Amino acid sequence: MNPTTRRRAWRVAFPSAALATALLLTACTSAESPATSSSTAATTSSAAASGTAGTSATTISGTGSGSVAPSGSSTSGGAQPSGTGSASPSATSGTTSDDLQTTATRATTPVAPTSPGNIDQTVPSRAETTAPAVDLTETGNYGNGVTVLLDKITAVETAAELPGEVAGPGVRIDVSITNDSDAAIDLGNVVVDLQDKDGGPATFMTADPSAPFSGSLPPGETASAVYVFTIPATDRSGVTVTVRYSIDAPVVVFTGDAQ
């Protein structure tokens, strides 16, 4: 059989060989298409998820308390809270900028002074008046219904309690004030002093049995107190005891020997 006849015989024997090859190529192409489409769909879905994650991240970071993974991270499933983020102070404090501004700018109501005042004003001085001196055993009179009496003077050993106090030999003076005036007097203003014969002040002591006047003394009442001073025994001759209770009343003066 010559070559030409052989080719014709092959074509007759296998008339669909070319068709089969074409069908096979078509089938392969069709099989790859779904995979390509699936890959394309997955890519599109991932991009969409990434875009949504980006949007969610923007929304959550502005309102929530947790931080969000950025859209470009490899975390699957989109944005996820970190679990450790904290809210901004402005979101949790409950205080707005308007509240802060109101608090900062709120002014207090000014209170007008009772008098305009004057830096050049001079307050006239008041001379202290002194009642005539009496003996240590007599009653001092303020001339307004109030009287004072040194009930007794006793030698004691004083104890130092506060800075500046000096312990040593001293005296205890029991004092009583009687109020026969028409108004109560403030005993918290009472001041009792002791001076030696040369005018040197004795040291007032606060330790027991010292118990100065305090409170208020109504009309018709009598109050008693104890004053303790450190003073050497050699300086107790010719001492002076003064008792004040008000700037509107004179100073009562007692003199004598406190032996």
CSV table of C-alpha atoms in Angstrom, one decimal, residues 45-61 67-81:
chain,number,residue,atom,x,y,z
A,45,SER,CA,-13.8,37.8,49.3
A,46,SER,CA,-10.6,38.3,51.2
A,47,ALA,CA,-10.2,41.8,49.8
A,48,ALA,CA,-13.8,42.5,50.8
A,49,ALA,CA,-13.2,41.1,54.3
A,50,SER,CA,-10.0,43.2,54.5
A,51,GLY,CA,-11.9,46.3,53.5
A,52,THR,CA,-14.6,45.5,56.0
A,53,ALA,CA,-12.0,44.9,58.7
A,54,GLY,CA,-10.5,48.3,57.9
A,55,THR,CA,-13.9,49.9,58.3
A,56,SER,CA,-14.6,48.0,61.5
A,57,ALA,CA,-11.3,48.9,62.9
A,58,THR,CA,-12.0,52.6,62.3
A,59,THR,CA,-15.4,52.3,64.0
A,60,ILE,CA,-14.4,50.2,66.9
A,61,SER,CA,-11.3,52.2,67.8
A,67,SER,CA,-8.0,47.7,70.1
A,68,VAL,CA,-8.5,46.1,66.7
A,69,ALA,CA,-6.0,44.4,64.4
A,70,PRO,CA,-5.2,46.5,61.4
A,71,SER,CA,-6.7,45.5,58.0
A,72,GLY,CA,-3.3,44.6,56.7
A,73,SER,CA,-2.5,42.0,59.4
A,74,SER,CA,-2.5,38.3,58.6
A,75,THR,CA,-5.2,37.5,61.1
A,76,SER,CA,-7.8,35.4,59.4
A,77,GLY,CA,-11.5,36.2,59.6
A,78,GLY,CA,-11.1,39.9,59.6
A,79,ALA,CA,-10.6,42.3,62.6
A,80,GLN,CA,-10.3,40.8,66.1
A,81,PRO,CA,-10.0,42.6,69.4
